Amino acid sequence: RSGRTNMCALDLGSTRNPVRAMEKLLAAVAEGRVASLAVERRVLRVAFEPDGVVEYGVFCGIGMIYRAIQLVHSMFPPGRSQGVFGAGVVIAGLIVRMTSGAGGGTLSPDHLKITVDGRDVGRRTYRVVIASTLDRFFLRLRPFWGEENAPVRVTTVGRRVLANPVRLLKALRGVQPVKPHPEKPIGSYNAHRVEIALDCGLTIDGELFDPMPGRRLTITAADVVRFVKA
């Protein structure tokens, strides 16, 4: 486990102290039981067009997530303070702003066109769009409740969510809204292939990709990565 906000390590349940984790790993090697520590996870494949590049990761955040990370980097000095602590402070501040009815700046909605497994859900404005193969994030966030048997977990938060920030808080903890649907203010579903047309910025595992007009993403998760949890 390393980095500022290693959500993959959090999801796997890795030891927080890297020295103790290395001791645990070396002991497993000496005792011939490394295989018992192996854990598999699907990995996102994000193809950019017209960029012509492909990126891999376990988390993709669009729009507000991209701007929130920029805000964390501008507010806190480089290092661990930019990790879970900084992200937690910024999330709390954004929730307070939403509760007060503010909706500009970092909270501004973005226009996206999303297609899920060939089904066009239309061009709409969203506050947040997340795609991941993880089960949970930092701060015990788990904004997923899709029932489809598919590897890419997607959650969409529409612009109208500011009218009911309590519903957003519940959704971030995995509480399924009444009659959820991708075209409602908050939707969560699983898919094999997600296509997104966007002009705003995005992040993949903390790496920032600046806004670019006319960009298109194709997100799949056919590949598997094996981790040794320690």
PDB file of N, CA and C in Angstrom, residues 130 134-147 153-155 157 166-178 180 186-189:
ATOM      1  N   ILE A 130     -19.357   8.276 -11.973  1.00  0.00           N
ATOM      2  CA  ILE A 130     -18.277   7.425 -11.483  1.00  0.00           C
ATOM      3  C   ILE A 130     -18.366   6.069 -12.163  1.00  0.00           C
ATOM      4  N   LEU A 134     -14.168  -1.439  -8.163  1.00  0.00           N
ATOM      5  CA  LEU A 134     -14.007  -1.660  -6.732  1.00  0.00           C
ATOM      6  C   LEU A 134     -15.356  -1.811  -6.050  1.00  0.00           C
ATOM      7  N   ASP A 135     -15.322  -2.373  -4.847  1.00  0.00           N
ATOM      8  CA  ASP A 135     -16.548  -2.544  -4.074  1.00  0.00           C
ATOM      9  C   ASP A 135     -16.815  -1.358  -3.162  1.00  0.00           C
ATOM     10  N   ARG A 136     -15.737  -0.719  -2.668  1.00  0.00           N
ATOM     11  CA  ARG A 136     -15.907   0.423  -1.768  1.00  0.00           C
ATOM     12  C   ARG A 136     -14.738   1.378  -1.925  1.00  0.00           C
ATOM     13  N   PHE A 137     -14.969   2.638  -1.483  1.00  0.00           N
ATOM     14  CA  PHE A 137     -13.954   3.682  -1.565  1.00  0.00           C
ATOM     15  C   PHE A 137     -13.514   4.091  -0.161  1.00  0.00           C
ATOM     16  N   PHE A 138     -12.722   5.167  -0.094  1.00  0.00           N
ATOM     17  CA  PHE A 138     -12.308   5.688   1.204  1.00  0.00           C
ATOM     18  C   PHE A 138     -13.515   6.277   1.944  1.00  0.00           C
ATOM     19  N   LEU A 139     -13.356   6.476   3.255  1.00  0.00           N
ATOM     20  CA  LEU A 139     -14.420   6.993   4.122  1.00  0.00           C
ATOM     21  C   LEU A 139     -15.669   6.094   4.089  1.00  0.00           C
ATOM     22  N   ARG A 140     -15.472   4.810   3.779  1.00  0.00           N
ATOM     23  CA  ARG A 140     -16.549   3.819   3.750  1.00  0.00           C
ATOM     24  C   ARG A 140     -17.638   4.157   2.723  1.00  0.00           C
ATOM     25  N   LEU A 141     -17.258   4.877   1.695  1.00  0.00           N
ATOM     26  CA  LEU A 141     -18.222   5.201   0.643  1.00  0.00           C
ATOM     27  C   LEU A 141     -18.397   3.986  -0.266  1.00  0.00           C
ATOM     28  N   ARG A 142     -19.643   3.698  -0.600  1.00  0.00           N
ATOM     29  CA  ARG A 142     -19.946   2.578  -1.498  1.00  0.00           C
ATOM     30  C   ARG A 142     -21.174   2.944  -2.337  1.00  0.00           C
ATOM     31  N   PRO A 143     -21.012   3.804  -3.336  1.00  0.00           N
ATOM     32  CA  PRO A 143     -22.169   4.339  -4.080  1.00  0.00           C
ATOM     33  C   PRO A 143     -22.645   3.430  -5.205  1.00  0.00           C
ATOM     34  N   PHE A 144     -22.867   2.161  -4.904  1.00  0.00           N
ATOM     35  CA  PHE A 144     -23.293   1.215  -5.929  1.00  0.00           C
ATOM     36  C   PHE A 144     -24.425   0.334  -5.424  1.00  0.00           C
ATOM     37  N   TRP A 145     -25.385   0.077  -6.283  1.00  0.00           N
ATOM     38  CA  TRP A 145     -26.444  -0.885  -5.957  1.00  0.00           C
ATOM     39  C   TRP A 145     -27.013  -1.538  -7.217  1.00  0.00           C
ATOM     40  N   GLY A 146     -26.292  -1.455  -8.322  1.00  0.00           N
ATOM     41  CA  GLY A 146     -26.754  -2.092  -9.550  1.00  0.00           C
ATOM     42  C   GLY A 146     -26.862  -3.596  -9.398  1.00  0.00           C
ATOM     43  N   GLU A 147     -27.833  -4.198 -10.057  1.00  0.00           N
ATOM     44  CA  GLU A 147     -28.084  -5.634  -9.926  1.00  0.00           C
ATOM     45  C   GLU A 147     -27.668  -6.433 -11.155  1.00  0.00           C
ATOM     46  N   ARG A 153     -19.004  -0.924 -12.712  1.00  0.00           N
ATOM     47  CA  ARG A 153     -20.003  -0.301 -11.842  1.00  0.00           C
ATOM     48  C   ARG A 153     -20.073   1.188 -12.146  1.00  0.00           C
ATOM     49  N   VAL A 154     -21.264   1.664 -12.419  1.00  0.00           N
ATOM     50  CA  VAL A 154     -21.456   3.064 -12.811  1.00  0.00           C
ATOM     51  C   VAL A 154     -22.495   3.708 -11.916  1.00  0.00           C
ATOM     52  N   THR A 155     -22.197   4.890 -11.419  1.00  0.00           N
ATOM     53  CA  THR A 155     -23.171   5.688 -10.670  1.00  0.00           C
ATOM     54  C   THR A 155     -23.254   7.067 -11.291  1.00  0.00           C
ATOM     55  N   VAL A 157     -25.077  10.958 -10.996  1.00  0.00           N
ATOM     56  CA  VAL A 157     -25.771  11.906 -10.120  1.00  0.00           C
ATOM     57  C   VAL A 157     -26.147  13.118 -10.960  1.00  0.00           C
ATOM     58  N   VAL A 166     -29.647  15.124   1.222  1.00  0.00           N
ATOM     59  CA  VAL A 166     -29.706  13.954   2.104  1.00  0.00           C
ATOM     60  C   VAL A 166     -29.768  12.676   1.274  1.00  0.00           C
ATOM     61  N   ARG A 167     -30.500  12.722   0.177  1.00  0.00           N
ATOM     62  CA  ARG A 167     -30.585  11.566  -0.711  1.00  0.00           C
ATOM     63  C   ARG A 167     -29.217  11.253  -1.304  1.00  0.00           C
ATOM     64  N   LEU A 168     -28.429  12.301  -1.604  1.00  0.00           N
ATOM     65  CA  LEU A 168     -27.088  12.090  -2.130  1.00  0.00           C
ATOM     66  C   LEU A 168     -26.202  11.413  -1.091  1.00  0.00           C
ATOM     67  N   LEU A 169     -26.273  11.882   0.163  1.00  0.00           N
ATOM     68  CA  LEU A 169     -25.468  11.282   1.231  1.00  0.00           C
ATOM     69  C   LEU A 169     -25.791   9.800   1.394  1.00  0.00           C
ATOM     70  N   LYS A 170     -27.066   9.456   1.342  1.00  0.00           N
ATOM     71  CA  LYS A 170     -27.464   8.056   1.472  1.00  0.00           C
ATOM     72  C   LYS A 170     -26.949   7.241   0.291  1.00  0.00           C
ATOM     73  N   ALA A 171     -27.030   7.824  -0.905  1.00  0.00           N
ATOM     74  CA  ALA A 171     -26.583   7.111  -2.100  1.00  0.00           C
ATOM     75  C   ALA A 171     -25.080   6.836  -2.041  1.00  0.00           C
ATOM     76  N   LEU A 172     -24.298   7.785  -1.508  1.00  0.00           N
ATOM     77  CA  LEU A 172     -22.860   7.589  -1.397  1.00  0.00           C
ATOM     78  C   LEU A 172     -22.508   6.447  -0.450  1.00  0.00           C
ATOM     79  N   ARG A 173     -23.417   6.127   0.455  1.00  0.00           N
ATOM     80  CA  ARG A 173     -23.212   5.004   1.377  1.00  0.00           C
ATOM     81  C   ARG A 173     -23.868   3.726   0.883  1.00  0.00           C
ATOM     82  N   GLY A 174     -24.397   3.754  -0.344  1.00  0.00           N
ATOM     83  CA  GLY A 174     -24.956   2.548  -0.925  1.00  0.00           C
ATOM     84  C   GLY A 174     -26.411   2.294  -0.621  1.00  0.00           C
ATOM     85  N   VAL A 175     -27.128   3.311  -0.106  1.00  0.00           N
ATOM     86  CA  VAL A 175     -28.557   3.160   0.166  1.00  0.00           C
ATOM     87  C   VAL A 175     -29.319   3.405  -1.129  1.00  0.00           C
ATOM     88  N   GLN A 176     -29.997   2.410  -1.622  1.00  0.00           N
ATOM     89  CA  GLN A 176     -30.687   2.505  -2.900  1.00  0.00           C
ATOM     90  C   GLN A 176     -31.882   3.440  -2.819  1.00  0.00           C
ATOM     91  N   PRO A 177     -31.932   4.459  -3.696  1.00  0.00           N
ATOM     92  CA  PRO A 177     -33.095   5.354  -3.713  1.00  0.00           C
ATOM     93  C   PRO A 177     -34.349   4.599  -4.141  1.00  0.00           C
ATOM     94  N   VAL A 178     -35.489   5.201  -3.868  1.00  0.00           N
ATOM     95  CA  VAL A 178     -36.750   4.599  -4.277  1.00  0.00           C
ATOM     96  C   VAL A 178     -36.851   4.621  -5.799  1.00  0.00           C
ATOM     97  N   PRO A 180     -34.900   3.371  -8.309  1.00  0.00           N
ATOM     98  CA  PRO A 180     -33.713   3.887  -8.998  1.00  0.00           C
ATOM     99  C   PRO A 180     -33.749   3.576 -10.486  1.00  0.00           C
ATOM    100  N   ILE A 186     -30.413  10.153  -9.411  1.00  0.00           N
ATOM    101  CA  ILE A 186     -29.317   9.302  -8.960  1.00  0.00           C
ATOM    102  C   ILE A 186     -29.567   7.895  -9.486  1.00  0.00           C
ATOM    103  N   GLY A 187     -28.619   7.353 -10.232  1.00  0.00           N
ATOM    104  CA  GLY A 187     -28.763   6.012 -10.779  1.00  0.00           C
ATOM    105  C   GLY A 187     -27.490   5.214 -10.595  1.00  0.00           C
ATOM    106  N   SER A 188     -27.622   3.902 -10.450  1.00  0.00           N
ATOM    107  CA  SER A 188     -26.471   3.031 -10.328  1.00  0.00           C
ATOM    108  C   SER A 188     -26.775   1.725 -11.039  1.00  0.00           C
ATOM    109  N   TYR A 189     -25.817   1.260 -11.843  1.00  0.00           N
ATOM    110  CA  TYR A 189     -26.048   0.054 -12.602  1.00  0.00           C
ATOM    111  C   TYR A 189     -24.702  -0.546 -13.000  1.00  0.00           C
TER     112      TYR A 189
END
